[in-house]
CSV table of C-alpha atoms and ligand atoms in Angstrom, one decimal:
chain,number,residue,atom,x,y,z
R,250,MET,CA,23.6,109.8,55.8
R,251,GLY,CA,27.4,110.3,54.4
R,252,LEU,CA,30.9,109.9,54.7
R,253,VAL,CA,33.5,112.2,56.6
R,254,LEU,CA,37.0,112.1,55.5
R,255,VAL,CA,39.6,113.1,57.8
R,256,ALA,CA,43.6,113.8,57.3
R,257,ARG,CA,45.9,116.6,57.0
R,258,ARG,CA,46.2,117.1,52.9
R,259,GLU,CA,43.3,118.9,51.9
R,260,ASP,CA,43.8,118.5,48.0
R,261,ARG,CA,43.7,114.6,48.4
R,262,LEU,CA,40.6,114.6,50.8
R,263,LEU,CA,38.7,117.0,48.5
R,264,ALA,CA,39.7,115.0,45.0
R,265,LEU,CA,38.8,111.8,47.0
R,266,ALA,CA,35.4,113.4,48.3
R,267,LYS,CA,34.7,114.3,44.4
R,268,ASP,CA,35.7,110.9,43.3
R,269,LEU,CA,33.1,109.1,45.8
R,270,THR,CA,30.3,111.6,45.6
R,271,ALA,CA,30.6,111.0,41.4
R,272,ASP,CA,30.8,107.1,41.8
R,273,TYR,CA,28.6,106.6,44.8
R,274,GLY,CA,26.3,109.2,44.9
R,275,VAL,CA,27.1,109.6,48.5
R,276,ARG,CA,27.4,112.7,50.5
R,277,CYS,CA,31.0,113.3,51.3
R,278,ASP,CA,32.4,116.0,53.5
R,279,VAL,CA,35.9,116.7,54.2
R,280,ILE,CA,37.5,117.9,57.8
R,281,THR,CA,41.2,118.8,57.7
R,282,ALA,CA,42.7,117.8,60.8
R,283,ASP,CA,46.2,116.9,62.1
R,284,LEU,CA,45.9,114.2,64.6
R,285,THR,CA,49.3,114.8,66.2
R,286,ASP,CA,47.3,118.1,67.8
R,287,PRO,CA,45.7,117.1,71.3
R,288,ALA,CA,42.5,119.2,70.2
R,289,ALA,CA,41.8,117.3,67.2
R,290,PRO,CA,39.5,114.5,68.1
R,291,GLN,CA,37.4,117.2,70.1
R,292,ALA,CA,37.3,119.3,67.0
R,293,ILE,CA,36.8,117.0,64.7
R,294,MET,CA,33.8,115.5,66.3
R,295,ALA,CA,32.3,119.0,67.0
R,296,ARG,CA,32.6,119.9,63.1
R,297,VAL,CA,30.6,116.4,62.6
R,298,THR,CA,27.8,117.7,64.9
R,299,GLU,CA,28.1,120.9,63.3
R,300,LEU,CA,27.5,119.0,59.9
R,301,GLY,CA,24.2,117.6,61.4
R,302,LEU,CA,25.8,114.1,61.3
R,303,ASP,CA,25.9,111.2,63.9
R,304,VAL,CA,29.0,108.8,64.0
R,305,ASP,CA,27.6,105.4,63.2
R,306,ILE,CA,31.0,103.9,61.9
R,307,LEU,CA,34.4,105.2,63.3
R,308,ILE,CA,37.4,104.0,61.2
R,309,ASN,CA,40.6,104.8,63.2
R,310,ASN,CA,43.0,104.4,60.2
R,311,ALA,CA,45.7,107.4,60.5
R,312,GLY,CA,49.2,105.8,61.1
R,313,LEU,CA,52.9,106.1,60.7
R,314,SER,CA,56.1,104.5,61.9
R,315,GLY,CA,59.3,105.9,62.8
R,316,SER,CA,62.4,103.6,61.7
R,317,GLY,CA,65.1,105.0,63.8
R,318,ALA,CA,66.6,103.8,67.2
R,319,PHE,CA,64.5,104.7,70.2
R,320,ALA,CA,67.5,106.5,72.0
R,321,ASP,CA,68.3,108.6,68.8
R,322,THR,CA,64.8,109.6,67.9
R,323,PRO,CA,63.5,113.1,69.0
R,324,PHE,CA,60.9,112.4,71.9
R,325,VAL,CA,58.6,114.7,69.9
R,326,GLU,CA,58.6,112.0,67.1
R,327,LEU,CA,57.4,109.3,69.9
R,328,ALA,CA,55.4,111.5,71.0
R,329,ASN,CA,53.3,112.0,67.7
R,330,GLU,CA,53.2,108.4,66.9
R,331,ILE,CA,51.6,107.8,70.7
R,332,GLN,CA,49.3,110.5,70.2
R,333,VAL,CA,48.0,109.6,66.4
R,334,MET,CA,47.9,105.7,67.0
R,335,MET,CA,46.8,105.4,70.6
R,336,THR,CA,45.6,108.9,72.2
R,337,ALA,CA,43.4,110.1,69.3
R,338,VAL,CA,42.3,106.3,68.5
R,339,THR,CA,41.3,106.2,72.1
R,340,GLU,CA,39.9,109.4,72.1
R,341,LEU,CA,37.6,109.4,69.0
R,342,ALA,CA,36.0,106.4,70.0
R,343,HIS,CA,35.7,107.7,73.7
R,344,LEU,CA,33.7,110.2,71.9
R,345,ALA,CA,31.8,108.6,69.4
R,346,VAL,CA,30.6,105.4,71.8
R,347,PRO,CA,28.0,107.5,74.1
R,348,GLY,CA,25.9,108.1,71.0
R,349,MET,CA,26.4,104.6,69.1
R,350,LYS,CA,25.1,103.0,72.6
R,351,GLU,CA,22.2,105.5,72.6
R,352,ARG,CA,21.0,104.5,69.2
R,353,GLY,CA,21.9,101.0,69.6
R,354,PHE,CA,24.1,100.6,66.6
R,355,GLY,CA,27.8,101.5,66.2
R,356,ARG,CA,31.0,100.0,64.2
R,357,ILE,CA,34.2,100.9,64.9
R,358,VAL,CA,37.3,99.7,63.1
R,359,ASN,CA,40.8,100.5,64.6
R,360,VAL,CA,43.4,99.6,62.0
R,361,SER,CA,46.4,97.7,63.7
R,362,SER,CA,48.9,95.6,62.4
R,363,LEU,CA,50.2,92.3,61.6
R,364,ALA,CA,53.2,93.5,64.0
R,365,ALA,CA,50.7,93.3,67.1
R,366,LEU,CA,50.7,89.9,66.5
R,367,MET,CA,54.6,89.4,66.0
R,368,PRO,CA,57.5,89.1,68.3
R,369,PRO,CA,58.7,92.7,69.1
R,370,ALA,CA,61.0,94.5,66.9
R,371,ALA,CA,63.8,96.3,67.9
R,372,SER,CA,63.6,99.8,68.0
R,373,LEU,CA,60.2,99.8,66.9
R,374,LEU,CA,57.5,101.8,69.2
R,375,TYR,CA,55.1,100.6,66.3
R,376,THR,CA,54.9,97.2,67.4
R,377,ALA,CA,54.2,98.2,71.2
R,378,ILE,CA,51.4,100.8,69.8
R,379,LYS,CA,49.8,98.5,67.7
R,380,SER,CA,49.5,95.8,70.2
R,381,TYR,CA,47.7,98.4,72.3
R,382,VAL,CA,45.3,99.1,69.6
R,383,LEU,CA,44.4,95.4,69.1
R,384,ASN,CA,43.8,95.1,72.8
R,385,LEU,CA,42.0,98.0,73.3
R,386,SER,CA,39.6,97.0,70.5
R,387,GLN,CA,38.9,93.6,71.8
R,388,ALA,CA,38.3,95.2,75.3
R,389,LEU,CA,36.0,97.4,73.8
R,390,ASP,CA,34.0,95.0,71.5
R,391,MET,CA,33.6,92.8,74.9
R,392,GLU,CA,32.3,95.7,76.9
R,393,LEU,CA,30.0,97.4,73.7
R,394,LYS,CA,28.7,94.3,71.9
R,395,PRO,CA,25.6,94.0,74.2
R,396,HIS,CA,24.9,97.8,73.1
R,397,GLY,CA,24.8,96.9,69.5
R,398,VAL,CA,28.2,98.6,69.0
R,399,HIS,CA,31.1,96.1,67.5
R,400,VAL,CA,34.8,97.0,67.5
R,401,THR,CA,37.1,95.4,65.1
R,402,ALA,CA,40.9,95.0,64.7
R,403,LEU,CA,42.2,95.3,61.3
R,404,CYS,CA,45.6,93.6,61.2
R,405,PRO,CA,47.1,93.9,58.0
R,406,GLY,CA,50.7,92.9,56.9
R,407,PHE,CA,52.7,94.4,54.4
R,408,THR,CA,50.2,96.5,52.3
R,409,HIS,CA,50.9,99.0,49.1
R,410,SER,CA,50.5,102.4,50.3
R,411,GLU,CA,52.5,105.6,51.0
R,412,PHE,CA,53.4,103.9,54.5
R,413,HIS,CA,56.9,102.7,54.0
R,414,ASP,CA,57.9,106.1,52.0
R,415,VAL,CA,56.9,108.4,54.9
R,416,MET,CA,58.8,105.5,57.1
R,417,GLY,CA,61.8,105.9,54.9
R,418,THR,CA,62.1,102.2,54.4
R,419,ARG,CA,61.3,102.0,50.9
R,420,ASP,CA,64.4,100.5,49.5
R,421,ALA,CA,64.2,97.7,52.2
R,422,SER,CA,60.7,97.1,51.7
R,423,ASN,CA,61.1,96.7,47.8
R,424,LYS,CA,63.5,93.8,48.5
R,425,LEU,CA,60.5,91.8,50.3
R,426,PRO,CA,59.4,89.1,48.4
R,427,ALA,CA,55.9,89.9,46.3
R,428,PHE,CA,54.3,87.3,48.5
R,429,LEU,CA,54.4,89.1,51.4
R,430,TRP,CA,52.5,92.2,49.7
R,431,GLN,CA,48.8,92.7,49.4
R,432,GLU,CA,46.5,95.7,48.1
R,433,ALA,CA,44.9,98.1,50.0
R,434,ASP,CA,41.4,97.4,48.2
R,435,ALA,CA,41.9,93.6,49.2
R,436,VAL,CA,42.9,94.2,52.7
R,437,VAL,CA,39.5,96.7,53.1
R,438,ARG,CA,37.2,94.2,51.5
R,439,GLU,CA,38.4,91.5,54.0
R,440,GLY,CA,38.5,93.9,56.6
R,441,TRP,CA,34.6,95.1,56.0
R,442,ASN,CA,33.4,91.3,55.8
R,443,ALA,CA,34.8,91.0,59.1
R,444,VAL,CA,33.1,94.0,60.1
R,445,ASP,CA,29.9,92.6,58.7
R,446,LYS,CA,30.2,89.5,60.9
R,447,GLY,CA,31.0,91.3,63.8
R,448,ALA,CA,34.5,89.7,64.2
R,449,PRO,CA,36.7,91.6,66.9
R,450,VAL,CA,39.9,90.7,65.2
R,451,CYS,CA,40.6,90.5,61.2
R,452,VAL,CA,44.1,89.4,59.8
R,453,PRO,CA,43.8,89.6,56.2
R,454,GLY,CA,45.4,87.4,53.7
R,455,VAL,CA,46.4,84.0,53.4
R,456,VAL,CA,50.1,84.6,54.3
R,457,ASN,CA,49.3,87.2,57.2
R,458,LYS,CA,46.9,84.4,58.6
R,459,VAL,CA,49.5,81.5,58.2
R,460,THR,CA,52.4,84.0,59.9
R,461,ALA,CA,50.1,84.8,62.6
R,462,ALA,CA,49.2,81.1,63.4
R,463,ALA,CA,52.8,80.1,63.3
R,464,VAL,CA,54.3,82.8,65.9
R,465,LYS,CA,51.3,82.3,68.2
R,466,PRO,CA,53.0,79.0,69.9
R,467,VAL,CA,56.2,80.7,70.1
R,468,PRO,CA,57.4,81.3,73.7
R,469,LEU,CA,58.2,84.7,74.5
R,470,TRP,CA,62.1,84.0,74.9
R,471,VAL,CA,61.9,82.4,71.1
R,472,GLY,CA,59.9,85.7,70.0
R,473,TYR,CA,62.5,88.0,71.7
R,474,ARG,CA,65.3,86.3,69.5
R,475,LEU,CA,63.2,86.2,66.2
R,476,GLY,CA,62.3,89.8,66.7
R,477,LYS,CA,66.0,90.8,67.0
R,478,SER,CA,67.3,88.9,63.7
R,479,LEU,CA,63.6,89.3,61.6
R,480,ASN,CA,63.2,92.8,61.7
R,481,PRO,CA,63.6,94.0,58.1
R,482,PHE,CA,64.0,97.5,58.9
R,483,LYS,CA,66.6,96.9,61.7
R,484,ASN,CA,69.1,99.8,62.2
G,201,NAP,N1,51.1,99.9,54.5
G,201,NAP,C1,51.3,99.1,55.5
G,201,NAP,O1,52.3,98.0,55.1
G,201,NAP,C2,50.6,98.6,57.0
G,201,NAP,C3,50.9,97.5,57.3
G,201,NAP,C4,50.2,97.3,58.8
G,201,NAP,C5,49.1,98.3,59.2
G,201,NAP,N2,49.4,99.5,58.5
G,201,NAP,C6,48.4,100.6,59.0
G,201,NAP,O2,47.4,100.9,58.1
G,201,NAP,C7,47.0,102.3,58.4
G,201,NAP,C8,47.0,103.0,57.2
G,201,NAP,O3,48.3,103.2,56.7
G,201,NAP,P1,48.8,103.3,55.1
G,201,NAP,O4,49.4,102.2,54.8
G,201,NAP,O5,47.6,103.6,54.2
G,201,NAP,O6,49.8,104.6,55.1
G,201,NAP,P2,49.7,105.7,54.4
G,201,NAP,O7,49.5,105.6,53.0
G,201,NAP,O8,51.0,106.5,54.7
G,201,NAP,O9,48.4,106.6,54.8
G,201,NAP,C9,48.6,107.2,56.0
G,201,NAP,C10,47.1,108.0,56.1
G,201,NAP,O10,47.1,108.6,57.5
G,201,NAP,C11,47.0,110.1,57.5
G,201,NAP,N3,47.6,110.6,58.5
G,201,NAP,C12,49.0,110.5,58.8
G,201,NAP,N4,49.4,111.2,60.0
G,201,NAP,C13,48.6,112.0,60.3
G,201,NAP,C14,48.1,113.1,61.1
G,201,NAP,N5,49.3,113.6,61.7
G,201,NAP,N6,46.9,113.5,61.2
G,201,NAP,C15,45.9,113.2,60.4
G,201,NAP,N7,45.9,112.1,59.5
G,201,NAP,C16,47.0,111.4,59.3
G,201,NAP,C17,47.4,110.2,56.0
G,201,NAP,O11,46.9,111.3,55.7
G,201,NAP,P3,47.8,113.0,55.6
G,201,NAP,O12,49.0,112.6,55.3
G,201,NAP,O13,47.0,113.8,54.3
G,201,NAP,O14,47.6,113.3,56.8
G,201,NAP,C18,47.0,109.1,55.0
G,201,NAP,O15,45.7,109.4,54.9
G,201,NAP,C19,48.1,103.1,59.2
G,201,NAP,O16,47.3,102.8,60.5
G,201,NAP,C20,49.2,101.6,59.5
G,201,NAP,O17,49.9,101.7,60.9
G,201,NAP,C21,49.7,99.8,57.3
């Protein structure tokens, strides 16, 4: 049994692995991979097999968002978002599921976003991608639950992390009221409780739950107008 951490920055991964092993006595391996590379999902799973491990729990967490207008963003940047958050998420699940089905046990957590439940925001490919992740997760959960494999889409709202620095929207996001924000550990705790209960969708935090419930009955044409006026990162 053990954990396998995957991302691009090896120094961060090694430091985290060392802490996790020291704090919890758990085996922790590190795989450095860039998920914009279409070969990465196959290579990651091959390395996991080499390590002598089965994937019982897959957490598809890596994500990023551009903030520029669609027409002004080089296609390679849009393609990278699609590769990391759609193609790699789908391929990693597709590679892990056969073993999970065979063993009669599996858990997949796909980190979507509250954005997936909100009206589409102008210019953001991110909303469309996270809607795909939400839909895919529910469809997989329906197909795989009878085989002991549960799939949960975790849909956080604004969460303190490096996300908005990478996106280049730190100044705009700092102006948002504090009550809209959650700490990452609170999101993870609630997300993991949802996984334990076999919930296909988890919207963590009271504010996010109320927001998701409030926009649900909104007709599409109203959502369209809301999306145009409410996007805090519009350019
Ligand atoms: N923060 C929010 O407000 C928020 C809200 C809703 C949903 N989410 C979602 O939550 C998830 C986690 O994001 P976060 O908030 O923790 O952001 P973050 O602090 O920027 O972390 C992103 C993580 O993804 C990894 N990553 C990014 N690009 C990668 C690539 N090409 N290949 C491999 N790994 C890559 C990063 O590691 P390396 O850079 O070392 O590769 C890092 O571990 C994402 O799916 C995001 O869309 C975030």
